[in-house]
CSV table of N, CA, C and O in Angstrom, one decimal:
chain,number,residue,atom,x,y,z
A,44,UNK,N,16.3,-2.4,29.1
A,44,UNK,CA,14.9,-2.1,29.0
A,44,UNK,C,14.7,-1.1,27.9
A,44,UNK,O,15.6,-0.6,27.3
A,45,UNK,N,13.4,-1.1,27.7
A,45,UNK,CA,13.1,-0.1,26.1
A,45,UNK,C,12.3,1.2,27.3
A,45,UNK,O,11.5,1.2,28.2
A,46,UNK,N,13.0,1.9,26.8
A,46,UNK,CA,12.5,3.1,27.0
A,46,UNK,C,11.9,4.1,26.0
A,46,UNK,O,12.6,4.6,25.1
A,47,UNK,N,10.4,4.4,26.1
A,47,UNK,CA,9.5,5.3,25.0
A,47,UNK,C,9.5,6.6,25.8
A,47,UNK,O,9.4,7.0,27.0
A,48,UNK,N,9.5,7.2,24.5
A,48,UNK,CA,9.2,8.8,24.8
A,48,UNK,C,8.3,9.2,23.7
A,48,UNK,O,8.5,9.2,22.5
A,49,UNK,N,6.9,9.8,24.5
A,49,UNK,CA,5.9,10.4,23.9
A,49,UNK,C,6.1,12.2,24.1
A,49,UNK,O,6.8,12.7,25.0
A,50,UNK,N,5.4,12.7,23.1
A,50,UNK,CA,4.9,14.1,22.6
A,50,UNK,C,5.9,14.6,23.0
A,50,UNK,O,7.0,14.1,22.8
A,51,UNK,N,5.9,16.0,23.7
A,51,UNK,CA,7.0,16.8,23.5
A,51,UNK,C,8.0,16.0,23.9
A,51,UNK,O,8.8,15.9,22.9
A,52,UNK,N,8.5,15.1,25.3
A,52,UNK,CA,9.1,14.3,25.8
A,52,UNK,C,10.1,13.9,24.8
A,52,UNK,O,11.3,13.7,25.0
A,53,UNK,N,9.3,13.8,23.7
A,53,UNK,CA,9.8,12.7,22.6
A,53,UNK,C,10.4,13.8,21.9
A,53,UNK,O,11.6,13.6,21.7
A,54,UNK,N,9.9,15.1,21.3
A,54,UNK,CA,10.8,16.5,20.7
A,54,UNK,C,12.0,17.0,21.5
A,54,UNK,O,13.0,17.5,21.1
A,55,UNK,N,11.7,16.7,22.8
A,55,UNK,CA,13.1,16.9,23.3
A,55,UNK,C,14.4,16.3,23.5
A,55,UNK,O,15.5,16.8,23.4
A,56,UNK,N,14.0,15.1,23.8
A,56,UNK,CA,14.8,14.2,23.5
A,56,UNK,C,15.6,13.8,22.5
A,56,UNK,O,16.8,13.7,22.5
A,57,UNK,N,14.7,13.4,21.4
A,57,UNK,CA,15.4,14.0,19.9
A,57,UNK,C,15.2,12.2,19.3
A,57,UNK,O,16.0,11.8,18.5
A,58,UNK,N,13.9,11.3,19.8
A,58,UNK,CA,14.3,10.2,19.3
A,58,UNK,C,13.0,9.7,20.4
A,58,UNK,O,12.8,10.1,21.6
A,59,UNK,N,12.0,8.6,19.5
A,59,UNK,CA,11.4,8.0,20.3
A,59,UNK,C,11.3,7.0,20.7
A,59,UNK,O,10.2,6.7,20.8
A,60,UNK,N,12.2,6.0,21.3
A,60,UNK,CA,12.8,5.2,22.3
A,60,UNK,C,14.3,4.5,21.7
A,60,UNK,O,14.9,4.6,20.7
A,61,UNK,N,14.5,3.9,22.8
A,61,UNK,CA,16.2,3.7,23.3
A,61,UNK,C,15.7,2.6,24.1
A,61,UNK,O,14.7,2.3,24.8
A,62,UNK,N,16.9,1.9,23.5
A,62,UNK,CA,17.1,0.8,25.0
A,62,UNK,C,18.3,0.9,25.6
A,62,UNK,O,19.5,0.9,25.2
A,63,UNK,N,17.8,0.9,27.1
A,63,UNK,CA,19.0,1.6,28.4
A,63,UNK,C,19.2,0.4,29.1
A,63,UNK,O,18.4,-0.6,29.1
A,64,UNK,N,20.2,0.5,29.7
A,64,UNK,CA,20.9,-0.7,30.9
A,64,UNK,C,21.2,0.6,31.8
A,64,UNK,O,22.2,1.2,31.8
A,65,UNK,N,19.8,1.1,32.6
A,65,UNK,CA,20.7,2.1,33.7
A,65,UNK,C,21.6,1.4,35.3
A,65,UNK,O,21.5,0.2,35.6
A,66,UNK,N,22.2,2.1,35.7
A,66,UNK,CA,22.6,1.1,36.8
A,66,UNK,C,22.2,1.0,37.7
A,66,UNK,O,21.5,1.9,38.0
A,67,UNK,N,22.5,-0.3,38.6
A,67,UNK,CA,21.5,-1.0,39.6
A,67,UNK,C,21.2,0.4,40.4
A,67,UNK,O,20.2,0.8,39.9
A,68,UNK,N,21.5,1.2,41.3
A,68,UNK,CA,21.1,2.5,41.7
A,68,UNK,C,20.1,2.7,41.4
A,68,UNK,O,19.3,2.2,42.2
A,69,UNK,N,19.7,3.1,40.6
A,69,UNK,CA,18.7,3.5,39.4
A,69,UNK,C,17.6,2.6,40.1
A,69,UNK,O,17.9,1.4,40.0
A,70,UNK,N,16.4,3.0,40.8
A,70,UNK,CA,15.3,1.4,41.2
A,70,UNK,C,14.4,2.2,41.3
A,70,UNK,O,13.7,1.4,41.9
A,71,UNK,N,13.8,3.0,41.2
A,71,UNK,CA,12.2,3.7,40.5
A,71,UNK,C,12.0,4.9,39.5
A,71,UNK,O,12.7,5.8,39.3
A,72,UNK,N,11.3,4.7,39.2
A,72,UNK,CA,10.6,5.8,38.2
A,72,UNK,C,11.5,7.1,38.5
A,72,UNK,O,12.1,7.6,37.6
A,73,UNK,N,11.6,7.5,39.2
A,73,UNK,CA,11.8,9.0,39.8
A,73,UNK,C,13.8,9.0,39.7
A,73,UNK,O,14.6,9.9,39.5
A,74,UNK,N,14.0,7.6,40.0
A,74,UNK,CA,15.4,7.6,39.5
A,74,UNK,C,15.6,7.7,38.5
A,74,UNK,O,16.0,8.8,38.1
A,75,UNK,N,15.3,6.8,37.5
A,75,UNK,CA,15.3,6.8,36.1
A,75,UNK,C,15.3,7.9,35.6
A,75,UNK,O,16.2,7.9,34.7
A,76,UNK,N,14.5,9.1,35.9
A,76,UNK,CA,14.1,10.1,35.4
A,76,UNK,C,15.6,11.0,35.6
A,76,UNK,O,16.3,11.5,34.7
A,77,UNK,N,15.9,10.8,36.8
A,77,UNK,CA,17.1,11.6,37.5
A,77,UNK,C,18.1,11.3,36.6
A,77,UNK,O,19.0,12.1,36.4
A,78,UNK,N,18.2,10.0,36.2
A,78,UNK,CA,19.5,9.6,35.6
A,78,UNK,C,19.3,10.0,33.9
A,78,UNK,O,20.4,10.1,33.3
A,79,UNK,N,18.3,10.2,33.5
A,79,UNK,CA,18.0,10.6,32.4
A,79,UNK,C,18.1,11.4,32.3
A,79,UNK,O,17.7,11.8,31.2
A,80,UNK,N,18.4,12.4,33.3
A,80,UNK,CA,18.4,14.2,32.9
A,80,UNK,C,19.9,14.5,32.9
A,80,UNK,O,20.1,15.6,33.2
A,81,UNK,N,21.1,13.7,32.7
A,81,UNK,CA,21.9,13.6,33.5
A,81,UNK,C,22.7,13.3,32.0
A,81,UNK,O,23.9,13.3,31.8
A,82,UNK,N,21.6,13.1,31.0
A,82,UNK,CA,22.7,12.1,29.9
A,82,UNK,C,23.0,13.0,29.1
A,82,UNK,O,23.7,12.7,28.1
A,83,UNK,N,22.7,14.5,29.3
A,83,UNK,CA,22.8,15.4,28.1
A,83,UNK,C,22.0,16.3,27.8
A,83,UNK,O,21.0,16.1,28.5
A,84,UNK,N,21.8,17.1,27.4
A,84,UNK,CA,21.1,19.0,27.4
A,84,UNK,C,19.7,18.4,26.6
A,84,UNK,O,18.5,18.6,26.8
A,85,UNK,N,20.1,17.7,25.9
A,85,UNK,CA,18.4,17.2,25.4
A,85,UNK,C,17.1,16.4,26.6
A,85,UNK,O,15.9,16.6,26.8
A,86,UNK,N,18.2,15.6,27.2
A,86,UNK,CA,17.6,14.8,28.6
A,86,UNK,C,17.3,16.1,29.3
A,86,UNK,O,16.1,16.2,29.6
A,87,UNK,N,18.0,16.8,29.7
A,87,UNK,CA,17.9,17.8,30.8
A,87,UNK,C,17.0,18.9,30.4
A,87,UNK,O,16.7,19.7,31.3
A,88,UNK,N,16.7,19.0,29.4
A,88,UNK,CA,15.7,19.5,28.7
A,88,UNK,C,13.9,19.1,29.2
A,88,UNK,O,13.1,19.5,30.0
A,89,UNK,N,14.0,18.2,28.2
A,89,UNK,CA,12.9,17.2,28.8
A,89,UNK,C,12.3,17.0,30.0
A,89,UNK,O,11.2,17.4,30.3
A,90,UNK,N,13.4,16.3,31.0
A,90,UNK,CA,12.8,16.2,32.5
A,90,UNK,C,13.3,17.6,33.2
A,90,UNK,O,13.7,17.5,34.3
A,91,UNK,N,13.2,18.7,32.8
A,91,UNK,CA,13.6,19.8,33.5
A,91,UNK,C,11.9,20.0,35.0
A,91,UNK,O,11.9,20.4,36.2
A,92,UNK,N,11.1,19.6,34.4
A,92,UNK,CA,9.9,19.6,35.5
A,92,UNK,C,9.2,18.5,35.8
A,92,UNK,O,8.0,18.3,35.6
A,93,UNK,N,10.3,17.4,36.5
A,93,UNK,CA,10.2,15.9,36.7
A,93,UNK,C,8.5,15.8,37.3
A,93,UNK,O,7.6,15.2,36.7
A,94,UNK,N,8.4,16.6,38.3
A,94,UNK,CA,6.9,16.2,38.7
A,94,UNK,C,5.4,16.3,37.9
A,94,UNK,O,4.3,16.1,38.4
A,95,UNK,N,5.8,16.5,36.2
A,95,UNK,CA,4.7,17.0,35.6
A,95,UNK,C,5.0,15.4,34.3
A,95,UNK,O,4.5,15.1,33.2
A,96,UNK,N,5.5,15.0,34.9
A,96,UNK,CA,6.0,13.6,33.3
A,96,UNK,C,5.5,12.5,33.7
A,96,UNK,O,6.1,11.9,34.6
A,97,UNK,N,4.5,12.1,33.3
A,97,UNK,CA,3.9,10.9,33.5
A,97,UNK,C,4.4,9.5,33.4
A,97,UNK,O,4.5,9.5,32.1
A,98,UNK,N,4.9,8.3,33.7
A,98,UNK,CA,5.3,7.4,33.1
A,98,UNK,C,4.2,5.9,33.2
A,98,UNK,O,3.3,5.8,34.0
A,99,UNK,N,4.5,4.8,32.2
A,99,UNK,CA,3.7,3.7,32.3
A,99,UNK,C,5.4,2.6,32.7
A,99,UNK,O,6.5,2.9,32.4
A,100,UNK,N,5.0,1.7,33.3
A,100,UNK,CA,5.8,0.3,33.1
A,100,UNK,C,4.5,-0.5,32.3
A,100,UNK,O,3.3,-0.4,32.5
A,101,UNK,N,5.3,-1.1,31.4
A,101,UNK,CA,4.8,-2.3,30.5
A,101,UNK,C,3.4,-2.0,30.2
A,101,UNK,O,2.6,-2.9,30.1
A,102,UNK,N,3.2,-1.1,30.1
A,102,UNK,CA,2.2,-0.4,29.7
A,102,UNK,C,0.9,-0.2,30.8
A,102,UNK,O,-0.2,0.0,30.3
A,103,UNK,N,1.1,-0.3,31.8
A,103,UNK,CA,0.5,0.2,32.7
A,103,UNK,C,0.7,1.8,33.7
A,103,UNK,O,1.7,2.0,34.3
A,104,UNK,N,0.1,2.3,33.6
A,104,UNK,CA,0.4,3.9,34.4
A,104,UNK,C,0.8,3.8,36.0
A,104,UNK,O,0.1,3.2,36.8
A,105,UNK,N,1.9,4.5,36.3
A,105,UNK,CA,2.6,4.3,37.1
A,105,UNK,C,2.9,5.6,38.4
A,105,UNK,O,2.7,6.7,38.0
A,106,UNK,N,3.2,5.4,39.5
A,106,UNK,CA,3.6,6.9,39.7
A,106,UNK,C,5.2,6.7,39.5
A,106,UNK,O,5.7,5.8,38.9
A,107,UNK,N,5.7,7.6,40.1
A,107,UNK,CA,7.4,7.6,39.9
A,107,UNK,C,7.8,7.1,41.2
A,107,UNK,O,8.9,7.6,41.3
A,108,UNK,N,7.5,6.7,42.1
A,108,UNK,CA,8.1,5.8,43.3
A,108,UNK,C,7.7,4.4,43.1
A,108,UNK,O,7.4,3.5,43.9
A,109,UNK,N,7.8,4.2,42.0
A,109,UNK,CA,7.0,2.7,41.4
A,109,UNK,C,8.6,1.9,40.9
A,109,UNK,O,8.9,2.1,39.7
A,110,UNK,N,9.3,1.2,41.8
A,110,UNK,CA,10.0,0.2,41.4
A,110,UNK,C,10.4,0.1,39.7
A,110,UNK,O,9.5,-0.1,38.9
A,111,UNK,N,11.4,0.2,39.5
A,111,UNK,CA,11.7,-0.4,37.7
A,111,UNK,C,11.9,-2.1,37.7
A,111,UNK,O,11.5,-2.7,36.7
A,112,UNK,N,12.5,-2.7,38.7
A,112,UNK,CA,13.3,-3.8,38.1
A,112,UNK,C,12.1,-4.8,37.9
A,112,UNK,O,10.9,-4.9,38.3
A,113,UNK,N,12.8,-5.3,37.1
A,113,UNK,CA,12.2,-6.3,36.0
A,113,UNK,C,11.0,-5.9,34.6
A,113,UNK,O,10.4,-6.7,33.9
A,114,UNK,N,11.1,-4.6,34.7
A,114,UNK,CA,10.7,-3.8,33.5
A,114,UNK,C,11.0,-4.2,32.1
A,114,UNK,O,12.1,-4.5,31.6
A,115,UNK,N,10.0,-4.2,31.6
A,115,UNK,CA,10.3,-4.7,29.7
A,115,UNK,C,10.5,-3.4,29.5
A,115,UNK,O,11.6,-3.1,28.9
A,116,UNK,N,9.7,-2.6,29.9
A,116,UNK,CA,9.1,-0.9,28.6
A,116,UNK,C,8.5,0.1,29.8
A,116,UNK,O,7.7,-0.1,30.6
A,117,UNK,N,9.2,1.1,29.6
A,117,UNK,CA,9.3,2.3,30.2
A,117,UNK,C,8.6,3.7,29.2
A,117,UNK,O,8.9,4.2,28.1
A,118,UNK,N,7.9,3.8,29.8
A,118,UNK,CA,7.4,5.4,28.7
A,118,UNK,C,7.0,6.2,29.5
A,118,UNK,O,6.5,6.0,30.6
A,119,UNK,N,7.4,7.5,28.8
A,119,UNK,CA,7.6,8.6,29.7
A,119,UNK,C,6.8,10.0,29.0
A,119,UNK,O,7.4,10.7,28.2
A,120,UNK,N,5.1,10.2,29.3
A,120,UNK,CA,4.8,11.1,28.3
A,120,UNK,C,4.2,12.5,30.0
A,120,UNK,O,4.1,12.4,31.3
A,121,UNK,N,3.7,14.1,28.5
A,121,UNK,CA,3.1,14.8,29.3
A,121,UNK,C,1.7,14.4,29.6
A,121,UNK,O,0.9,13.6,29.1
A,122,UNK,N,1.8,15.3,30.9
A,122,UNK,CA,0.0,15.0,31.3
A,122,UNK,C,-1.1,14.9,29.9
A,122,UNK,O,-1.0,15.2,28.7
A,123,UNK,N,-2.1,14.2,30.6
A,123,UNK,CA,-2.5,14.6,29.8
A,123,UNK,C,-3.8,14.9,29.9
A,123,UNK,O,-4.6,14.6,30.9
A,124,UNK,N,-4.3,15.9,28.4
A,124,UNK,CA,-5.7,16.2,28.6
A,124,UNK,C,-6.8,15.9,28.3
A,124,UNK,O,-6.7,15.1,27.4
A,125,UNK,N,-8.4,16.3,28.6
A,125,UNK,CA,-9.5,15.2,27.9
A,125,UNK,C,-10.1,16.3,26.8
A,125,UNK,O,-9.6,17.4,26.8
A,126,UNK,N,-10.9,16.0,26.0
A,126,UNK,CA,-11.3,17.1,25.5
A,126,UNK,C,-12.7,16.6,25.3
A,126,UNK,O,-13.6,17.3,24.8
């Protein structure tokens, strides 16, 4: 799957998307996130305040108990605000 990373998400990480094969374990949002904090001080960076990171599947907005499999595109940005 392609995984995006917006705004800081994307400064921390160091790259704005990747494509991941996480493993089957891995089955919602909130895993994903877990397993992505896990890949390295840049990741662990990033999701250091999992409950504040927004994500879309296939470009729909999502919560993080929201199922991954069969996912094209994963994106993972901060809240956000209106002005």
């Amino acid at each position: 799957m392609k995984v995006l990373y917006f705004a800081w998400v994307r400064e921390r990480v160091g790259k704005a998307e990747e494509a991941l094969d996480p493993p089957a374990a891995v089955a919602t949002v909130a895993d994903l996130i877990a397993w992505l904090s896990q890949r390295g001080d840049e990741y662990a960076h990033a999701f250091e305040k999992p409950k504040v990171i927004r994500a879309a599947i296939d470009r729909m907005h999502v919560k993080q108990d929201t199922m991954i499999a069969g996912a094209h595109e994963i994106a993972f940005f901060p809240p956000m605000t209106g002005g």
